[in-house]
């Protein structure tokens, strides 16, 4: 196994995790969560989305949250920006990276953002161009790269197609997301290999869901292809409102535990991370979605 | 990855899964569970233990359960036999395989079975000899091969030592068990590699717990060493009464889902397996411990 010696985790909990919460989460709680994540050693945090509050009311406080964070120079703060209006908000808030998004499934693209894959890329092109002109980094989230709730299995060719379109508009790195968590190791490797037609391995982030319990096995499979950037969500927060049954971002705690055990340099304090997860789980009045956090919190309690 | 093209699953749910249940599980329910597992395609089932009912009251009906199973010639029925008395019960019940057990941790051996590792092997020697003389297969369960609740990390040398003792008394194949679920892929590979000093890869079974969510990643890591026999427990039943917080046999459904997705020949009908898991979970009045079962049952419900 030619497994990378170090790994970078992008915690998407504050954005992908919280975006679909029905109960309001005050900006102060989001800010505290980000502070706790960076205290635990996270160097990349997907903080919020600059989207219409009509569509995603939970993210209406995007500017307030970003203004409230005591930023660290070695931490990258990213946000979702679906359009120029969102991009302008992100610029005003001084973000380090914007995220545009597309699906490898036409049906998902239509149902999720009401346009074809090619149209979604056309819409993002001016946003990406504007970001690059301002020296803001650009990541592209590719959803449904293994399976789609409407189309079923997604062929690697579709992933390569989307990755090529992303590359074409100037996206610098991409997330290979198994949005509904149906993928297993070889399927995930096929999606990543397809992406590698257009992006170097350093520009690929694995984003796996644990709906079927496969996320860590898929992480290992991705590591074996040299992928060393991964997205996860503290306490396993979040899912996708458009993909039925698609709860289950893999918990950051579970990924960190595996990587620590494998001797991979990750720079994260697991105990502090677990505390961050407990903080937000307690706020939400919910059990943590992390098996590691659950086991370690039980152990602490003796 | 030189991953095996086929895999054999040993479901340990009826024994390892149910042994610590406080509520009585009638023999008829255990028998029905075994029937459902074999209907789903399981070819090896760890059915029960011939142990003192004082120690494990849940297994007091071992003979009754074995007598009630409509056996199939292509299914192997195994039981735990700690001593000659248990062995005689197992012989009378006509089992295919007996299981003896030892720990790679001295502290665990002392606390679990009140003797040293070497003493435990001495005690099992006549049982193994008697079984082999009667043409009954013998498996050795090696617990705590990665971590121990009392000693912490377990060095691979200790696993090799135990495997050597098992081999020395005639044990034909061994389980490499991560009894408390703390292992990650490289640690599990080290434990397996140590075992391979004494046993061929065909004689090694991986037995992983999901307490820290690592079991499928560890399964993948074991597959990559050529291991193709794995133990798991339908619905994730069971744990170990002597290892604090050590709930979490990996769910058979989760292993099967991954293997199916990887195109590995396994001969198990996942839907029937999920039904078997629902049957016993419903009886116990408990949610299934399988993420796959949970996701698919939710999906079925629409």
Coordinates of C-alpha atoms in Angstrom, one line a residue:
Chain A
X1 CA 0.0 0.0 0.0
X2 CA 1.4 3.3 -1.1
X3 CA -0.6 5.3 1.5
X4 CA 0.1 9.0 1.9
X5 CA 2.1 9.9 5.0
X6 CA -0.1 12.9 5.8
X7 CA -3.7 13.7 5.3
X8 CA -5.7 17.0 5.3
X9 CA -9.3 17.0 6.6
X10 CA -11.8 19.5 5.6
X11 CA -14.6 19.6 8.1
X12 CA -17.9 20.4 6.4
X13 CA -20.0 20.2 9.6
X14 CA -20.8 23.9 10.0
X15 CA -22.1 24.1 6.4
X16 CA -23.0 20.6 4.9
X17 CA -23.8 19.4 8.4
X18 CA -26.0 22.1 9.6
X19 CA -27.6 23.4 6.4
X20 CA -30.6 21.1 6.7
X21 CA -31.3 21.5 10.4
X22 CA -34.9 22.5 11.0
X23 CA -34.2 24.1 14.3
X24 CA -32.5 27.4 14.1
X25 CA -28.8 27.3 15.1
X26 CA -27.7 30.8 16.3
X27 CA -24.7 32.3 14.6
X28 CA -23.0 32.3 18.0
X29 CA -23.2 28.5 18.2
X30 CA -21.9 28.1 14.6
X31 CA -19.0 30.4 15.5
X32 CA -18.2 28.5 18.6
X33 CA -18.3 25.2 16.6
X34 CA -15.8 26.7 14.1
X35 CA -13.6 27.9 17.0
X36 CA -13.6 24.5 18.6
X37 CA -12.8 22.8 15.3
X38 CA -9.8 25.0 14.7
X39 CA -8.7 24.5 18.3
X40 CA -8.8 20.8 17.6
X41 CA -6.4 21.3 14.7
X42 CA -8.6 21.5 11.7
X43 CA -6.9 23.5 8.9
X44 CA -9.8 23.6 6.6
X45 CA -13.4 24.4 7.5
X46 CA -16.4 24.7 5.2
X47 CA -18.1 27.4 7.2
X48 CA -21.4 28.4 5.5
X49 CA -23.2 29.0 2.2
X50 CA -24.0 32.3 0.5
X51 CA -27.3 31.1 -0.8
X52 CA -30.8 32.5 -0.9
X53 CA -32.3 32.3 2.6
X54 CA -35.5 31.3 0.9
X55 CA -33.8 28.1 -0.2
X56 CA -31.6 27.4 2.8
X57 CA -32.8 29.5 5.8
X58 CA -30.3 27.9 8.1
X59 CA -27.4 29.7 6.2
X60 CA -29.1 33.1 6.2
X61 CA -26.5 34.3 8.8
X62 CA -23.5 33.5 6.5
X63 CA -22.0 37.0 6.8
X64 CA -22.5 37.2 10.5
X65 CA -20.9 33.8 11.1
X66 CA -17.8 34.7 9.0
X67 CA -17.5 38.1 10.7
X68 CA -17.6 36.4 14.2
X69 CA -14.9 33.9 13.6
X70 CA -11.5 34.7 15.1
X71 CA -9.6 33.6 12.1
X72 CA -6.2 31.9 12.1
X73 CA -3.8 32.5 9.3
X74 CA -3.1 28.8 8.8
X75 CA -6.8 27.8 8.5
X76 CA -8.7 27.9 5.2
X77 CA -12.3 29.0 5.5
X78 CA -14.5 28.0 2.5
X79 CA -18.1 28.7 1.6
X80 CA -20.6 27.6 -1.0
X81 CA -21.4 30.2 -3.6
X82 CA -24.0 29.2 -6.2
X83 CA -24.0 32.5 -8.1
X84 CA -22.5 36.0 -8.5
X85 CA -24.6 37.4 -5.7
X86 CA -23.4 34.7 -3.4
X87 CA -19.9 35.2 -4.6
X88 CA -20.1 38.9 -3.8
X89 CA -21.2 38.2 -0.3
X90 CA -18.3 35.7 0.1
X91 CA -15.8 38.3 -1.1
X92 CA -17.2 40.9 1.3
X93 CA -16.8 38.4 4.0
X94 CA -13.2 37.7 3.1
X95 CA -13.3 34.0 2.5
X96 CA -10.3 31.9 1.4
X97 CA -12.0 29.6 -0.9
X98 CA -15.4 29.3 -2.7
X99 CA -17.1 26.1 -3.6
X100 CA -19.2 25.5 -6.7
X101 CA -21.1 22.3 -7.2
X102 CA -22.4 19.9 -9.8
X103 CA -23.7 16.4 -10.0
X104 CA -22.4 13.5 -12.0
X105 CA -26.0 12.5 -12.5
X106 CA -28.2 14.4 -14.9
X107 CA -31.4 13.5 -13.0
X108 CA -29.9 14.7 -9.8
X109 CA -28.8 17.9 -11.4
X110 CA -32.3 18.6 -12.7
X111 CA -34.0 17.7 -9.4
X112 CA -31.4 19.5 -7.2
X113 CA -30.6 22.6 -9.1
X114 CA -33.1 22.5 -11.9
X115 CA -30.8 22.5 -14.8
X116 CA -28.6 20.2 -16.8
X117 CA -25.0 19.4 -15.7
X118 CA -23.7 21.5 -18.6
X119 CA -26.0 24.4 -17.8
X120 CA -24.9 24.3 -14.1
X121 CA -21.3 24.6 -15.2
X122 CA -22.1 27.5 -17.5
X123 CA -23.7 29.3 -14.6
X124 CA -20.7 28.8 -12.4
X125 CA -18.1 29.9 -15.0
X126 CA -18.4 33.6 -14.3
X127 CA -18.2 33.0 -10.5
X128 CA -15.1 30.9 -10.9
X129 CA -13.5 33.4 -13.2
X130 CA -14.2 36.2 -10.8
X131 CA -12.8 34.3 -7.9
X132 CA -9.6 33.4 -9.7
X133 CA -9.2 37.1 -10.7
X134 CA -9.3 38.0 -7.0
X135 CA -6.9 35.3 -6.0
X136 CA -9.6 33.3 -4.2
X137 CA -9.3 29.5 -4.4
X138 CA -12.0 27.5 -6.1
X139 CA -13.1 24.0 -5.2
X140 CA -15.8 22.1 -7.1
X141 CA -18.0 19.7 -5.3
X142 CA -19.0 16.8 -7.5
X143 CA -22.1 15.0 -6.1
X144 CA -23.4 11.5 -6.9
X145 CA -20.1 10.3 -8.3
X146 CA -21.0 6.6 -7.4
X147 CA -24.7 6.4 -7.1
X148 CA -27.7 8.6 -7.6
X149 CA -31.1 8.3 -5.8
X150 CA -32.8 8.7 -9.2
X151 CA -30.5 7.1 -11.7
X152 CA -28.9 4.3 -9.6
X153 CA -25.3 3.4 -10.4
X154 CA -23.3 6.2 -12.0
X155 CA -20.7 5.2 -14.6
X156 CA -17.1 6.5 -14.1
X157 CA -17.4 8.2 -17.5
X158 CA -20.0 10.5 -16.1
X159 CA -17.6 11.5 -13.3
X160 CA -14.9 12.1 -15.9
X161 CA -17.3 14.2 -17.9
X162 CA -18.2 16.4 -14.9
X163 CA -14.5 16.6 -13.8
X164 CA -13.6 17.8 -17.3
X165 CA -16.2 20.5 -17.2
X166 CA -15.0 21.6 -13.8
X167 CA -11.5 21.7 -15.0
X168 CA -12.6 23.6 -18.1
X169 CA -13.9 26.6 -16.1
X170 CA -10.9 26.8 -13.9
X171 CA -11.9 24.9 -10.8
X172 CA -8.7 24.1 -8.9
X173 CA -9.6 21.0 -7.0
X174 CA -12.6 18.8 -6.7
X175 CA -14.6 16.7 -4.2
X176 CA -15.5 13.2 -5.3
X177 CA -18.6 12.8 -3.3
X178 CA -20.6 9.7 -2.7
X179 CA -23.7 11.8 -1.8
X180 CA -26.0 8.9 -0.9
X181 CA -23.3 6.7 0.7
X182 CA -24.0 3.6 -1.5
X183 CA -20.4 3.2 -2.8
X184 CA -18.0 0.5 -1.9
X185 CA -14.2 0.5 -2.2
X186 CA -13.8 -0.5 -5.9
X187 CA -16.6 1.8 -7.0
X188 CA -15.1 4.7 -5.2
X189 CA -11.7 4.0 -6.7
X190 CA -13.3 4.0 -10.1
X191 CA -14.8 7.4 -9.5
X192 CA -11.5 8.8 -8.3
X193 CA -9.6 7.3 -11.2
X194 CA -12.0 8.9 -13.6
X195 CA -11.5 12.2 -11.8
X196 CA -7.7 11.8 -12.1
X197 CA -8.1 12.1 -15.9
X198 CA -8.5 15.8 -15.3
X199 CA -7.0 16.6 -11.9
X200 CA -3.8 15.6 -10.1
X201 CA -4.2 13.5 -7.0
X202 CA -3.3 16.5 -4.8
X203 CA -6.4 18.2 -6.2
X204 CA -8.8 15.4 -5.3
X205 CA -10.8 15.3 -2.1
X206 CA -12.7 12.3 -1.0
X207 CA -16.2 13.0 0.4
X208 CA -17.9 9.9 1.7
X209 CA -21.1 9.2 3.5
X210 CA -21.6 6.5 6.1
X211 CA -25.3 5.7 5.3
X212 CA -24.3 2.1 4.5
X213 CA -21.3 2.1 6.9
X214 CA -18.8 2.1 4.0
X215 CA -17.1 5.5 4.5
X216 CA -14.0 4.4 6.3
X217 CA -13.4 1.4 3.9
X218 CA -13.9 3.9 1.1
X219 CA -11.4 6.3 2.7
X220 CA -8.9 3.5 2.9
X221 CA -9.5 2.7 -0.7
X222 CA -9.0 6.3 -1.7
X223 CA -5.8 6.6 0.4
X224 CA -4.5 3.6 -1.6
X225 CA -4.8 5.7 -4.7
X226 CA -2.8 8.5 -3.1
X227 CA -5.7 10.7 -2.2
X228 CA -4.8 12.7 0.9
X229 CA -7.6 15.3 1.2
X230 CA -10.9 14.2 2.8
X231 CA -14.1 15.8 3.8
X232 CA -16.0 14.8 6.9
X233 CA -18.4 16.3 9.3
X234 CA -17.8 16.5 13.1
X235 CA -20.2 14.3 14.9
X236 CA -21.4 13.0 11.5
X237 CA -23.7 16.1 11.2
X238 CA -25.8 16.4 8.1
X239 CA -26.8 14.9 4.8
X240 CA -28.6 16.0 1.7
X241 CA -32.2 17.2 1.6
X242 CA -32.6 16.1 -2.0
X243 CA -31.4 12.5 -1.6
X244 CA -33.9 10.5 0.2
X245 CA -32.5 8.6 3.1
X246 CA -29.1 10.2 2.5
X247 CA -28.2 11.0 6.1
X248 CA -24.7 10.3 7.2
X249 CA -21.7 12.4 6.4
X250 CA -18.8 10.3 7.8
X251 CA -17.9 11.6 11.2
X252 CA -14.6 13.4 11.4
X253 CA -13.8 11.7 14.6
X254 CA -14.1 8.3 12.9
X255 CA -11.8 9.3 10.1
X256 CA -9.3 10.8 12.5
X257 CA -9.2 7.7 14.7
X258 CA -8.5 5.5 11.7
X259 CA -5.7 7.8 10.4
X260 CA -4.1 8.1 13.9
X261 CA -4.2 4.4 14.2
X262 CA -2.5 4.1 10.8
X263 CA 0.3 6.4 11.9
X264 CA -0.7 9.1 9.4
X265 CA 0.2 12.7 10.2
X266 CA -3.0 14.6 10.5
X267 CA -2.4 17.3 13.2
X268 CA -5.7 16.9 14.9
X269 CA -6.3 16.4 18.7
X270 CA -9.0 13.7 18.8
X271 CA -10.1 14.6 22.3
X272 CA -10.7 18.2 21.5
X273 CA -12.4 17.1 18.3
X274 CA -14.7 14.8 20.3
X275 CA -15.5 17.8 22.6
X276 CA -16.4 19.9 19.6
X277 CA -18.7 17.1 18.4
X278 CA -20.3 16.8 21.9
X279 CA -20.8 20.6 21.9
X280 CA -22.9 20.7 18.8
X281 CA -24.6 17.3 19.5
X282 CA -25.7 18.6 22.9
X283 CA -26.9 21.8 21.3
X284 CA -29.0 19.9 18.8
X285 CA -30.2 17.5 21.5
X286 CA -29.0 14.6 19.5
X287 CA -26.7 11.6 19.9
X288 CA -23.4 12.0 18.0
X289 CA -23.3 10.1 14.7
X290 CA -19.7 9.2 15.4
X291 CA -19.0 5.7 16.7
X292 CA -15.6 6.8 17.9
X293 CA -17.0 9.7 19.9
X294 CA -19.7 7.4 21.3
X295 CA -17.1 4.8 22.4
X296 CA -14.7 7.3 23.8
X297 CA -17.3 9.3 25.7
X298 CA -18.7 6.0 27.2
X299 CA -15.1 5.2 28.2
X300 CA -14.5 8.6 29.8
X301 CA -17.7 8.1 31.8
X302 CA -16.2 4.8 33.1
Chain B
X1 CA -5.0 -5.0 -4.7
X2 CA -4.9 -8.8 -4.8
X3 CA -8.3 -9.3 -3.3
X4 CA -9.8 -12.7 -3.1
X5 CA -12.5 -13.5 -5.6
X6 CA -14.7 -15.2 -3.1
X7 CA -15.3 -14.8 0.6
X8 CA -16.8 -17.1 3.2
X9 CA -18.8 -15.5 6.1
X10 CA -19.2 -17.3 9.5
X11 CA -22.2 -15.8 11.2
X12 CA -21.6 -15.8 14.9
X13 CA -24.8 -14.1 15.9
X14 CA -26.6 -17.0 17.5
X15 CA -23.6 -17.7 19.8
X16 CA -21.3 -14.6 20.2
X17 CA -24.2 -12.3 19.5
X18 CA -26.8 -13.8 21.9
X19 CA -24.6 -15.2 24.6
X20 CA -24.7 -12.0 26.7
X21 CA -28.4 -11.2 26.3
X22 CA -30.0 -10.7 29.7
X23 CA -33.5 -11.5 28.5
X24 CA -34.1 -15.2 27.8
X25 CA -34.1 -16.1 24.1
X26 CA -36.1 -19.3 23.7
X27 CA -34.5 -22.1 21.8
X28 CA -37.2 -21.8 19.1
X29 CA -36.2 -18.3 18.4
X30 CA -32.5 -19.3 18.1
X31 CA -33.5 -22.2 15.8
X32 CA -35.6 -19.8 13.6
X33 CA -32.6 -17.4 13.4
X34 CA -30.3 -20.2 12.3
X35 CA -32.9 -21.3 9.7
X36 CA -33.2 -17.8 8.4
X37 CA -29.4 -17.4 8.2
X38 CA -29.0 -20.6 6.2
X39 CA -31.9 -19.6 4.0
X40 CA -30.0 -16.4 3.3
X41 CA -27.1 -18.4 2.1
X42 CA -24.8 -18.5 5.1
X43 CA -22.6 -21.7 4.9
X44 CA -21.1 -21.4 8.4
X45 CA -22.9 -20.6 11.6
X46 CA -21.6 -20.5 15.1
X47 CA -24.6 -21.8 16.8
X48 CA -24.1 -22.0 20.5
X49 CA -21.7 -22.9 23.4
X50 CA -21.4 -26.0 25.5
X51 CA -20.5 -24.1 28.6
X52 CA -21.7 -24.2 32.2
X53 CA -25.1 -22.6 32.4
X54 CA -23.8 -21.0 35.6
X55 CA -21.4 -19.0 33.6
X56 CA -23.5 -18.4 30.4
X57 CA -27.2 -19.1 31.2
X58 CA -28.2 -17.9 27.7
X59 CA -26.5 -21.0 26.2
X60 CA -28.0 -23.6 28.6
X61 CA -30.2 -24.8 25.7
X62 CA -27.3 -25.7 23.4
X63 CA -28.3 -29.3 22.9
X64 CA -32.0 -28.4 22.3
X65 CA -31.0 -25.7 19.8
X66 CA -28.8 -28.1 17.8
X67 CA -31.4 -30.8 17.9
X68 CA -34.0 -28.4 16.5
X69 CA -32.1 -27.2 13.5
X70 CA -33.0 -28.7 10.1
X71 CA -29.4 -29.1 9.0
X72 CA -28.1 -28.7 5.5
X73 CA -25.3 -30.8 4.3
X74 CA -23.5 -27.8 2.9
X75 CA -23.6 -25.7 6.1
X76 CA -21.0 -26.0 8.8
X77 CA -22.4 -25.7 12.4
X78 CA -19.8 -24.8 15.0
X79 CA -20.0 -24.5 18.8
X80 CA -17.7 -23.3 21.5
X81 CA -16.4 -26.0 23.8
X82 CA -14.2 -24.9 26.7
X83 CA -13.6 -28.3 28.2
X84 CA -14.1 -32.1 27.8
X85 CA -17.6 -32.0 29.3
X86 CA -18.6 -29.3 26.7
X87 CA -16.9 -31.3 24.0
X88 CA -18.9 -34.4 24.9
X89 CA -22.1 -32.4 24.7
X90 CA -21.0 -31.1 21.3
X91 CA -20.2 -34.6 20.0
X92 CA -23.6 -35.9 21.2
X93 CA -25.2 -33.0 19.4
X94 CA -23.3 -33.9 16.2
X95 CA -21.5 -30.6 15.5
X96 CA -19.2 -30.1 12.5
X97 CA -16.6 -27.9 14.2
X98 CA -15.7 -27.0 17.7
X99 CA -14.1 -23.7 18.8
X100 CA -11.5 -23.3 21.5
X101 CA -10.4 -19.9 22.5
X102 CA -7.5 -18.0 23.9
X103 CA -6.3 -14.4 24.3
X104 CA -3.2 -12.7 22.9
X105 CA -3.2 -10.7 26.2
X106 CA -2.1 -12.3 29.4
X107 CA -4.2 -9.9 31.5
X108 CA -7.3 -10.7 29.4
X109 CA -6.7 -14.4 29.7
X110 CA -6.4 -14.1 33.5
X111 CA -9.5 -11.9 33.8
X112 CA -11.6 -13.8 31.2
X113 CA -10.8 -17.4 31.9
X114 CA -8.7 -17.2 35.1
X115 CA -5.5 -18.7 33.8
X116 CA -2.4 -17.8 31.8
X117 CA -2.4 -18.1 28.0
X118 CA -0.2 -21.2 28.2
X119 CA -2.4 -22.8 30.8
X120 CA -5.5 -22.2 28.6
X121 CA -3.9 -23.9 25.7
X122 CA -2.9 -26.9 27.9
X123 CA -6.5 -27.2 29.0
X124 CA -7.7 -27.2 25.4
X125 CA -5.2 -29.7 24.2
X126 CA -7.1 -32.8 25.1
X127 CA -10.3 -31.3 23.7
X128 CA -8.6 -30.6 20.4
X129 CA -7.0 -34.1 20.3
X130 CA -10.4 -35.7 21.0
X131 CA -12.1 -33.7 18.3
X132 CA -9.5 -34.5 15.7
X133 CA -9.7 -38.2 16.5
X134 CA -13.4 -38.1 15.8
X135 CA -12.9 -36.1 12.5
X136 CA -14.5 -33.0 14.0
X137 CA -12.9 -29.7 12.7
X138 CA -11.2 -27.4 15.2
X139 CA -11.1 -23.6 15.1
X140 CA -9.2 -21.5 17.6
X141 CA -10.6 -18.0 18.5
X142 CA -7.8 -15.6 19.3
X143 CA -9.1 -12.6 21.2
X144 CA -7.5 -9.3 21.8
X145 CA -5.1 -9.6 18.9
X146 CA -4.9 -5.8 18.5
X147 CA -5.9 -4.2 21.8
X148 CA -6.8 -5.3 25.2
X149 CA -9.0 -3.5 27.7
X150 CA -6.4 -4.2 30.4
X151 CA -3.0 -4.1 28.6
X152 CA -3.8 -1.6 25.8
X153 CA -2.0 -2.2 22.5
X154 CA -1.0 -5.8 21.8
X155 CA 2.2 -6.4 20.0
X156 CA 2.1 -8.7 17.0
X157 CA 4.7 -11.0 18.7
X158 CA 2.0 -11.9 21.2
X159 CA -0.4 -12.8 18.5
X160 CA 2.3 -15.0 16.9
X161 CA 3.0 -16.6 20.2
X162 CA -0.7 -17.5 20.7
X163 CA -1.0 -18.7 17.1
X164 CA 2.0 -20.9 17.6
X165 CA 0.5 -22.5 20.7
X166 CA -2.8 -23.0 18.8
X167 CA -1.0 -24.6 16.0
X168 CA 1.0 -26.8 18.4
X169 CA -2.1 -28.5 19.8
X170 CA -3.6 -29.1 16.4
X171 CA -6.0 -26.3 15.9
X172 CA -6.8 -26.2 12.1
X173 CA -7.7 -22.6 11.6
X174 CA -7.8 -19.4 13.8
X175 CA -9.8 -16.3 14.2
X176 CA -7.9 -13.1 14.4
X177 CA -10.3 -11.1 16.6
X178 CA -10.2 -7.5 17.5
X179 CA -12.3 -8.1 20.5
X180 CA -12.7 -4.5 21.6
X181 CA -12.8 -3.0 18.2
X182 CA -9.9 -0.6 18.7
X183 CA -7.8 -1.7 15.7
X184 CA -7.2 0.2 12.5
X185 CA -6.1 -1.3 9.1
X186 CA -2.3 -1.4 9.6
X187 CA -2.6 -2.8 13.1
X188 CA -5.0 -5.5 11.9
X189 CA -2.7 -6.4 9.0
X190 CA 0.2 -6.7 11.6
X191 CA -1.9 -9.1 13.7
X192 CA -2.8 -11.2 10.6
X193 CA 0.8 -11.2 9.3
X194 CA 1.9 -12.5 12.8
X195 CA -0.7 -15.2 12.5
X196 CA 0.5 -16.2 9.1
X197 CA 3.8 -17.3 10.7
X198 CA 1.9 -20.4 11.8
X199 CA -1.2 -20.7 9.6
X200 CA -1.8 -20.5 5.9
X201 CA -4.0 -17.6 4.7
X202 CA -6.8 -20.0 4.0
X203 CA -6.8 -20.9 7.7
X204 CA -7.2 -17.3 9.0
X205 CA -10.6 -15.7 9.8
X206 CA -10.9 -12.0 10.4
X207 CA -13.2 -11.1 13.3
X208 CA -13.7 -7.4 13.7
X209 CA -15.8 -5.3 16.0
X210 CA -17.3 -2.1 15.0
X211 CA -17.1 -0.3 18.3
X212 CA -15.0 2.4 16.7
X213 CA -16.5 2.0 13.2
X214 CA -13.3 0.5 11.9
X215 CA -14.6 -3.0 11.0
X216 CA -15.1 -2.6 7.3
X217 CA -11.9 -0.8 6.7
X218 CA -10.2 -3.6 8.6
X219 CA -12.0 -6.1 6.5
X220 CA -10.7 -4.4 3.4
X221 CA -7.2 -4.4 4.9
X222 CA -7.5 -8.1 5.6
X223 CA -8.8 -8.9 2.1
X224 CA -5.7 -7.2 0.8
X225 CA -3.6 -9.8 2.6
X226 CA -5.6 -12.5 0.9
X227 CA -7.8 -13.4 3.9
X228 CA -11.2 -14.6 2.7
X229 CA -12.9 -16.0 5.8
X230 CA -14.6 -13.5 8.0
X231 CA -16.8 -13.6 11.1
X232 CA -19.7 -11.2 11.6
X233 CA -22.9 -11.1 13.5
X234 CA -26.3 -10.6 11.9
X235 CA -27.8 -7.2 12.9
X236 CA -24.5 -6.6 14.8
X237 CA -25.7 -8.7 17.7
X238 CA -23.4 -9.1 20.7
X239 CA -20.1 -8.2 22.2
X240 CA -17.9 -9.4 25.0
X241 CA -19.0 -9.3 28.7
X242 CA -15.5 -9.1 29.9
X243 CA -14.4 -6.2 27.8
X244 CA -15.9 -3.0 29.0
X245 CA -17.7 -1.0 26.3
X246 CA -16.9 -3.7 23.8
X247 CA -20.2 -3.9 22.1
X248 CA -20.2 -4.2 18.4
X249 CA -19.6 -7.3 16.4
X250 CA -19.6 -6.0 12.8
X251 CA -23.0 -6.6 11.2
X252 CA -23.0 -9.3 8.6
X253 CA -25.3 -7.1 6.5
X254 CA -22.6 -4.4 6.3
X255 CA -19.9 -6.9 5.4
X256 CA -22.1 -8.5 2.7
X257 CA -23.0 -5.1 1.2
X258 CA -19.4 -4.1 0.9
X259 CA -18.4 -7.5 -0.7
X260 CA -21.3 -7.4 -3.1
X261 CA -20.4 -3.9 -4.1
X262 CA -16.8 -5.1 -4.7
X263 CA -18.0 -7.9 -7.0
X264 CA -16.8 -10.6 -4.6
X265 CA -18.6 -13.9 -4.8
X266 CA -20.2 -14.6 -1.5
X267 CA -23.5 -16.5 -2.1
X268 CA -25.6 -14.5 0.3
X269 CA -29.0 -13.0 -0.4
X270 CA -28.8 -9.6 1.3
X271 CA -32.5 -9.1 1.4
X272 CA -33.1 -12.4 3.2
X273 CA -30.2 -11.6 5.5
X274 CA -31.7 -8.3 6.4
X275 CA -35.0 -10.1 7.1
X276 CA -33.2 -12.4 9.4
X277 CA -31.6 -9.5 11.2
X278 CA -35.0 -7.8 11.6
X279 CA -36.5 -11.0 13.0
X280 CA -34.0 -11.2 15.8
X281 CA -33.9 -7.4 16.4
X282 CA -37.7 -7.3 16.6
X283 CA -37.6 -10.2 19.1
X284 CA -35.0 -8.4 21.2
X285 CA -37.0 -5.1 20.9
X286 CA -33.9 -3.4 19.6
X287 CA -32.8 -1.4 16.6
X288 CA -30.5 -3.3 14.3
X289 CA -26.8 -2.5 14.7
X290 CA -26.4 -2.7 10.9
X291 CA -26.2 0.5 9.0
X292 CA -27.0 -1.3 5.8
X293 CA -30.1 -2.9 7.3
X294 CA -31.2 0.4 8.7
X295 CA -30.7 2.2 5.4
X296 CA -32.4 -0.5 3.3
X297 CA -35.3 -1.0 5.7
X298 CA -35.9 2.8 5.6
X299 CA -35.8 2.7 1.9
X300 CA -38.3 -0.2 1.7
X301 CA -40.6 1.8 3.9
X302 CA -40.4 4.6 1.2

